[in-house]
CSV table of C-alpha atoms in Angstrom, one decimal:
chain,number,residue,atom,x,y,z
A,1,MET,CA,-34.2,-16.9,26.3
A,2,ARG,CA,-34.9,-14.1,28.7
A,3,LYS,CA,-33.2,-16.0,31.5
A,4,PHE,CA,-30.2,-16.6,29.2
A,5,LEU,CA,-29.9,-12.9,28.5
A,6,ILE,CA,-30.2,-12.0,32.1
A,7,GLY,CA,-27.5,-14.5,33.0
A,8,PHE,CA,-25.3,-13.3,30.2
A,9,PHE,CA,-25.6,-9.7,31.4
A,10,ILE,CA,-24.8,-10.7,35.0
A,11,PHE,CA,-21.8,-12.7,33.8
A,12,PHE,CA,-20.4,-9.9,31.7
A,13,SER,CA,-21.1,-7.3,34.4
A,14,GLY,CA,-19.2,-9.4,36.9
A,15,ILE,CA,-16.2,-9.7,34.6
A,16,ALA,CA,-16.2,-5.9,33.9
A,17,ALA,CA,-16.5,-5.0,37.5
A,18,GLY,CA,-13.6,-7.2,38.4
A,19,GLN,CA,-11.2,-4.9,36.6
A,20,SER,CA,-12.4,-1.4,36.5
A,21,ASN,CA,-9.2,0.5,35.7
A,22,LEU,CA,-6.3,0.1,33.2
A,23,GLU,CA,-3.7,-0.8,35.8
A,24,ASP,CA,-5.7,-3.8,36.8
A,25,PHE,CA,-5.2,-5.3,33.3
A,26,ASN,CA,-1.5,-5.3,33.8
A,27,HIS,CA,-2.1,-8.1,36.3
A,28,SER,CA,-4.1,-10.4,34.0
A,29,PRO,CA,-3.6,-14.2,33.8
A,30,LYS,CA,-0.6,-15.4,31.9
A,31,TRP,CA,-0.9,-17.6,28.8
A,32,VAL,CA,1.4,-19.4,26.4
A,33,ASP,CA,1.1,-20.3,22.7
A,34,SER,CA,1.3,-24.1,22.5
A,35,ALA,CA,2.4,-24.1,18.8
A,36,GLY,CA,6.0,-25.0,19.4
A,37,GLN,CA,6.0,-26.2,22.9
A,38,ILE,CA,5.6,-29.9,22.1
A,39,ASN,CA,8.1,-30.0,19.3
A,40,PRO,CA,10.3,-26.9,19.2
A,41,ASP,CA,12.3,-26.2,16.0
A,42,PRO,CA,15.6,-28.0,16.3
A,43,GLY,CA,17.5,-25.4,14.3
A,44,LEU,CA,16.2,-22.7,16.7
A,45,MET,CA,17.3,-24.7,19.8
A,46,LYS,CA,20.7,-25.6,18.3
A,47,TYR,CA,21.8,-22.0,17.7
A,48,PHE,CA,20.0,-20.1,20.5
A,49,GLN,CA,19.4,-22.4,23.5
A,50,SER,CA,22.9,-21.7,24.9
A,51,MET,CA,23.4,-18.3,23.3
A,52,LYS,CA,25.2,-15.7,25.5
A,53,PHE,CA,23.7,-12.7,23.9
A,54,VAL,CA,25.4,-9.3,23.8
A,55,CYS,CA,23.5,-6.3,22.4
A,56,HIS,CA,25.7,-5.1,19.6
A,57,ASN,CA,24.8,-2.3,17.2
A,58,ALA,CA,24.8,-3.2,13.5
A,59,SER,CA,26.7,0.1,12.7
A,60,GLY,CA,29.8,-1.4,14.3
A,61,PHE,CA,29.9,-4.2,11.8
A,62,THR,CA,28.6,-2.4,8.7
A,63,PRO,CA,31.2,-1.2,6.3
A,64,GLU,CA,31.3,2.5,5.5
A,65,GLU,CA,30.8,3.6,2.0
A,66,ASN,CA,33.6,5.6,0.3
A,67,LYS,CA,32.6,9.2,-0.5
A,68,SER,CA,31.7,8.7,-4.1
A,69,ALA,CA,29.7,5.6,-3.4
A,70,ALA,CA,27.9,7.3,-0.5
A,71,LYS,CA,27.1,10.3,-2.7
A,72,ALA,CA,25.8,8.1,-5.6
A,73,PHE,CA,23.7,6.0,-3.3
A,74,SER,CA,22.2,9.1,-1.6
A,75,GLU,CA,21.1,10.4,-5.0
A,76,LEU,CA,19.2,7.1,-5.5
A,77,VAL,CA,17.6,7.4,-2.1
A,78,GLN,CA,16.5,11.0,-2.7
A,79,TYR,CA,15.2,10.2,-6.2
A,80,THR,CA,13.1,7.2,-5.1
A,81,SER,CA,11.9,8.9,-2.0
A,82,GLU,CA,10.6,11.8,-4.1
A,83,GLY,CA,9.3,9.3,-6.6
A,84,ASP,CA,7.2,7.5,-4.1
A,85,GLN,CA,5.0,10.7,-4.0
A,86,ILE,CA,4.5,10.5,-7.8
A,87,LYS,CA,1.6,8.4,-9.1
A,88,GLY,CA,2.8,5.6,-11.4
A,89,PHE,CA,6.4,6.2,-10.5
A,90,TRP,CA,7.4,2.6,-10.2
A,91,ASN,CA,5.7,1.6,-13.5
A,92,SER,CA,7.0,4.5,-15.6
A,93,PRO,CA,9.6,3.5,-18.2
A,94,GLU,CA,11.2,7.0,-17.9
A,95,HIS,CA,11.5,6.8,-14.2
A,96,LYS,CA,12.6,3.1,-14.4
A,97,GLN,CA,15.5,4.1,-16.7
A,98,LYS,CA,16.6,7.0,-14.4
A,99,ARG,CA,16.3,4.8,-11.3
A,100,GLU,CA,18.3,1.9,-12.9
A,101,GLY,CA,20.9,4.4,-14.1
A,102,LEU,CA,21.4,5.8,-10.6
A,103,LEU,CA,21.6,2.3,-9.1
A,104,ALA,CA,24.2,1.3,-11.7
A,105,THR,CA,26.2,4.4,-11.0
A,106,ALA,CA,26.2,3.7,-7.3
A,107,ILE,CA,27.3,0.1,-7.9
A,108,LYS,CA,30.1,1.2,-10.1
A,109,ALA,CA,31.2,3.6,-7.4
A,110,GLY,CA,31.6,0.7,-5.1
A,111,SER,CA,28.4,1.0,-3.0
A,112,TRP,CA,27.6,-2.2,-1.2
A,113,LYS,CA,24.2,-0.8,-0.4
A,114,ALA,CA,23.4,-0.4,-4.1
A,115,ALA,CA,24.6,-3.9,-4.7
A,116,TYR,CA,22.4,-5.1,-1.9
A,117,VAL,CA,19.3,-3.2,-3.3
A,118,ASN,CA,20.0,-4.6,-6.8
A,119,SER,CA,20.2,-8.2,-5.5
A,120,VAL,CA,17.1,-8.0,-3.3
A,121,TRP,CA,15.2,-6.3,-6.2
A,122,ALA,CA,16.2,-9.1,-8.6
A,123,ILE,CA,15.3,-11.9,-6.2
A,124,LYS,CA,11.9,-10.3,-5.8
A,125,TYR,CA,11.5,-9.4,-9.5
A,126,PRO,CA,13.9,-11.7,-11.5
A,127,SER,CA,14.5,-10.8,-15.1
A,128,ALA,CA,16.5,-12.1,-18.1
A,129,GLU,CA,19.2,-9.6,-17.4
A,130,THR,CA,19.5,-10.6,-13.7
A,131,PRO,CA,18.1,-14.1,-13.0
A,132,ILE,CA,17.4,-15.1,-9.4
A,133,GLU,CA,20.4,-17.4,-9.2
A,134,VAL,CA,22.7,-14.5,-10.1
A,135,ALA,CA,21.0,-12.2,-7.6
A,136,SER,CA,21.3,-14.8,-4.9
A,137,THR,CA,25.0,-15.2,-5.6
A,138,LYS,CA,25.6,-11.5,-5.4
A,139,LEU,CA,23.7,-11.3,-2.1
A,140,HIS,CA,25.7,-14.2,-0.7
A,141,GLU,CA,28.9,-12.3,-1.6
A,142,LEU,CA,27.7,-9.5,0.7
A,143,VAL,CA,27.0,-12.1,3.4
A,144,SER,CA,30.6,-13.4,3.0
A,145,ARG,CA,31.8,-9.9,3.7
A,146,GLY,CA,30.0,-10.0,7.1
A,147,ILE,CA,27.4,-7.4,6.3
A,148,PRO,CA,24.7,-7.8,9.0
A,149,ILE,CA,21.6,-6.9,6.9
A,150,ALA,CA,22.8,-9.1,4.0
A,151,ALA,CA,23.0,-12.1,6.3
A,152,TYR,CA,19.6,-11.4,7.7
A,153,LYS,CA,18.0,-11.0,4.3
A,154,TYR,CA,19.6,-14.1,2.8
A,155,ALA,CA,18.5,-16.1,5.8
A,156,SER,CA,14.9,-14.8,5.4
A,157,TYR,CA,14.8,-16.3,1.9
A,158,LEU,CA,15.6,-19.8,3.3
A,159,PHE,CA,12.4,-20.0,5.3
A,160,GLY,CA,10.5,-23.2,4.5
A,161,ARG,CA,13.5,-24.5,2.5
A,162,ASP,CA,16.6,-24.8,4.8
A,163,TYR,CA,15.9,-24.0,8.5
A,164,GLU,CA,19.4,-25.2,9.6
A,165,THR,CA,21.2,-22.7,7.4
A,166,MET,CA,18.5,-20.0,8.1
A,167,TYR,CA,19.1,-20.1,11.8
A,168,TYR,CA,22.9,-20.3,11.4
A,169,LEU,CA,22.8,-17.1,9.3
A,170,TYR,CA,20.4,-15.4,11.8
A,171,ALA,CA,22.8,-16.2,14.6
A,172,GLU,CA,25.7,-14.8,12.7
A,173,ALA,CA,23.7,-11.6,11.8
A,174,ILE,CA,22.7,-11.2,15.4
A,175,LYS,CA,26.4,-11.4,16.5
A,176,ARG,CA,27.0,-8.5,14.1
A,177,GLY,CA,24.1,-6.5,15.6
A,178,SER,CA,21.4,-7.0,13.0
A,179,PRO,CA,18.1,-5.6,14.5
A,180,GLN,CA,16.1,-7.3,11.7
A,181,ALA,CA,17.6,-10.7,12.7
A,182,MET,CA,17.0,-10.0,16.4
A,183,SER,CA,13.4,-9.3,15.7
A,184,ALA,CA,12.9,-12.3,13.5
A,185,VAL,CA,14.4,-14.7,16.0
A,186,GLY,CA,13.0,-13.0,19.1
A,187,GLY,CA,9.6,-13.0,17.6
A,188,THR,CA,9.8,-16.7,16.8
A,189,ILE,CA,11.0,-17.5,20.4
A,190,VAL,CA,8.1,-15.6,21.9
A,191,VAL,CA,5.5,-17.9,20.2
A,192,ARG,CA,7.6,-21.1,20.0
A,193,VAL,CA,9.9,-21.6,23.0
A,194,GLN,CA,8.7,-20.3,26.4
A,195,GLU,CA,11.9,-21.4,28.1
A,196,LEU,CA,13.9,-18.9,25.9
A,197,HIS,CA,11.6,-16.0,26.6
A,198,PRO,CA,14.3,-14.1,28.5
A,199,LEU,CA,16.6,-14.3,25.5
A,200,GLY,CA,13.7,-13.4,23.1
A,201,LYS,CA,13.0,-10.3,25.2
A,202,GLN,CA,16.7,-9.3,25.1
A,203,LEU,CA,16.8,-9.6,21.4
A,204,LEU,CA,13.7,-7.6,20.8
A,205,GLU,CA,14.7,-4.8,23.2
A,206,CYS,CA,18.1,-4.6,21.5
A,207,ALA,CA,16.3,-4.4,18.1
A,208,VAL,CA,14.0,-1.5,19.2
A,209,GLY,CA,16.9,0.2,20.7
A,210,GLN,CA,18.4,0.5,17.2
A,211,GLY,CA,15.1,1.8,15.9
A,212,TYR,CA,13.8,-1.3,14.3
A,213,ALA,CA,10.0,-0.9,14.8
A,214,GLU,CA,8.7,-4.4,13.9
A,215,ALA,CA,10.2,-5.7,17.1
A,216,TYR,CA,7.5,-3.8,19.0
A,217,ASP,CA,4.9,-6.2,17.6
A,218,HIS,CA,6.7,-9.2,19.3
A,219,LEU,CA,7.4,-7.3,22.5
A,220,GLY,CA,3.8,-6.4,22.8
A,221,LEU,CA,2.8,-10.1,22.3
A,222,LEU,CA,5.3,-11.1,25.0
A,223,ALA,CA,3.8,-8.5,27.4
A,224,ASP,CA,0.3,-9.9,26.6
A,225,MET,CA,1.4,-13.4,27.3
A,226,GLU,CA,2.9,-12.3,30.6
A,227,GLY,CA,-0.4,-10.8,31.6
A,228,ARG,CA,0.7,-7.2,31.0
A,229,ARG,CA,-2.2,-6.3,28.7
A,230,VAL,CA,-1.9,-2.5,29.0
A,231,ASP,CA,1.8,-2.6,28.4
A,232,ALA,CA,1.1,-4.7,25.3
A,233,TYR,CA,-1.0,-2.0,23.8
A,234,ARG,CA,1.4,0.7,24.8
A,235,LEU,CA,4.2,-1.1,23.1
A,236,TRP,CA,2.1,-1.5,19.9
A,237,GLU,CA,1.3,2.2,20.1
A,238,LYS,CA,5.0,3.0,20.1
A,239,GLY,CA,5.6,0.6,17.3
A,240,ILE,CA,2.8,2.2,15.1
A,241,ASN,CA,4.5,5.6,15.4
A,242,GLU,CA,7.9,4.1,14.5
A,243,GLY,CA,6.6,2.2,11.4
A,244,CYS,CA,5.5,-1.3,12.8
A,245,GLU,CA,3.1,-2.9,10.4
A,246,GLY,CA,2.2,-5.8,12.7
A,247,CYS,CA,1.3,-3.3,15.4
A,248,ILE,CA,-1.3,-1.7,13.2
A,249,LYS,CA,-3.1,-5.0,12.9
A,250,LYS,CA,-3.0,-5.5,16.6
A,251,MET,CA,-4.3,-2.0,17.3
A,252,SER,CA,-7.1,-2.4,14.8
A,253,ASN,CA,-9.0,-4.4,17.5
A,254,LEU,CA,-10.0,-1.0,18.9
A,255,ALA,CA,-12.7,-1.0,16.1
A,256,LYS,CA,-14.6,-3.5,18.2
A,257,VAL,CA,-15.5,-0.8,20.7
A,258,ARG,CA,-16.2,1.9,18.2
A,259,HIS,CA,-19.6,3.0,16.9
A,260,GLY,CA,-20.7,1.1,13.9
A,261,TYR,CA,-18.8,-2.0,14.5
A,262,SER,CA,-20.1,-5.4,13.3
A,263,ALA,CA,-18.7,-8.6,11.9
A,264,ASP,CA,-19.6,-7.3,8.4
A,265,VAL,CA,-17.6,-4.1,8.7
A,266,PRO,CA,-13.8,-4.3,8.0
A,267,MET,CA,-12.2,-3.0,11.2
A,268,MET,CA,-9.8,-0.6,9.4
A,269,GLU,CA,-12.9,1.2,8.1
A,270,LEU,CA,-13.5,2.3,11.7
A,271,MET,CA,-9.8,3.2,12.2
A,272,PRO,CA,-9.1,6.0,9.7
A,273,GLU,CA,-6.1,7.2,11.7
A,274,LEU,CA,-4.5,3.8,11.3
A,275,THR,CA,-5.4,3.6,7.7
A,276,ARG,CA,-3.6,6.9,7.0
A,277,ILE,CA,-0.5,5.5,8.8
A,278,LYS,CA,-0.6,2.3,6.9
A,279,GLU,CA,-0.8,4.2,3.6
A,280,PHE,CA,2.2,6.3,4.6
A,281,ASN,CA,4.2,3.2,5.3
A,282,GLU,CA,3.2,1.4,2.1
A,283,ASN,CA,4.2,4.5,0.1
A,284,ASN,CA,7.9,3.8,0.8
A,285,PHE,CA,8.6,1.0,-1.6
A,286,PHE,CA,12.4,0.5,-1.2
A,287,TYR,CA,12.3,0.5,2.6
A,288,GLN,CA,9.6,-2.2,2.6
A,289,LEU,CA,11.6,-4.2,0.1
A,290,THR,CA,15.1,-3.9,1.5
A,291,GLU,CA,14.7,-2.7,5.1
A,292,LEU,CA,17.7,-0.5,4.7
A,293,PRO,CA,17.6,2.3,7.3
A,294,ASP,CA,18.7,4.8,4.5
A,295,PHE,CA,15.2,4.5,3.1
A,296,TYR,CA,13.3,4.9,6.4
A,297,ARG,CA,11.0,7.9,6.7
A,298,ARG,CA,9.7,9.0,10.0
A,299,LEU,CA,6.0,9.5,10.5
A,300,PRO,CA,4.9,13.1,10.2
A,301,ASP,CA,3.7,14.7,13.5
A,302,GLU,CA,0.1,15.1,12.1
A,303,LEU,CA,-0.1,11.3,11.7
A,304,ILE,CA,1.1,10.3,15.1
A,305,PHE,CA,-1.3,7.8,16.7
A,306,HIS,CA,-2.5,8.5,20.3
A,307,LEU,CA,-4.1,5.6,22.2
A,308,ASN,CA,-7.3,6.7,24.0
A,309,ASP,CA,-7.4,5.3,27.5
A,310,SER,CA,-11.2,5.1,27.6
A,311,GLU,CA,-11.3,3.1,24.4
A,312,LEU,CA,-8.5,0.9,25.6
A,313,LEU,CA,-10.3,0.1,28.8
A,314,SER,CA,-13.4,-0.8,27.0
A,315,LEU,CA,-11.5,-3.1,24.6
A,316,LEU,CA,-9.6,-4.8,27.5
A,317,LYS,CA,-12.9,-5.5,29.2
A,318,LEU,CA,-14.4,-6.9,26.0
A,319,GLU,CA,-11.3,-9.1,25.4
A,320,LYS,CA,-11.3,-10.4,28.9
A,321,PHE,CA,-15.0,-11.4,28.5
A,322,SER,CA,-14.2,-13.1,25.1
A,323,ARG,CA,-11.3,-15.0,26.6
A,324,ALA,CA,-13.5,-16.2,29.5
A,325,LEU,CA,-16.0,-17.8,27.2
């Protein structure tokens, strides 16, 4: 046992000594995820293998609201944003009546955004008044109008049911600049089709350029796969501060090098700064449900996450050791 521990220590020390500063870890071995390499998704290959991607902004393909519709919808946004700060807001009959009234007023004024919110809500929470079939039809009407986020959202509901149509709609949404669709497809490409990594990277960079934070999760993974491990964590750091939920999960690995860590302790318990950010994000119900930029709220300055270089170096050394086993 003593010889084993000595050997173990020497082995770990050798690994740690091999890369002693952060920049060294940006030249780590490359790796690939074999999940889709043997049998790539045919729908993905059909619509994206030969795609000539041009980075469009969704704003150029998104219809503007008329003045009355914009005003009515902004009142809904303000009311629900303030309501998120009230305990029990979403379960209160009084607030529900007010919220539904504002939504109905915006729809009547011609707001496509309100119609979109209403459809997405009803698909998630169908009722006798608005069955899921009716909500799906209403959402498809918005897709037919060429609205990028509607095409993306409709496509996302087809996952596991109709991949052919799902990828077709994603491709159409991407042509119209949907950052959400770019992130969904780019992220899939990263883990499924190595030969399309250049396209995946273009999609993801275009998405973050429009402020869509979730794409940072996939960009970080791509950097990791390319051996740029420091860049990966820097990208996840940026993503966290822009609202990327997946990035929080990646960054929670820092708990492994913090005092008190063990397999029995949930990592987020040792990452209070990430816990506060996660709570802030989750306290924005309509944005999480719809992904409409109108509902997005920027992280307050006091919650901004700053990655500690010393902790990052310790984590990268630990992860290198774990991967070497």
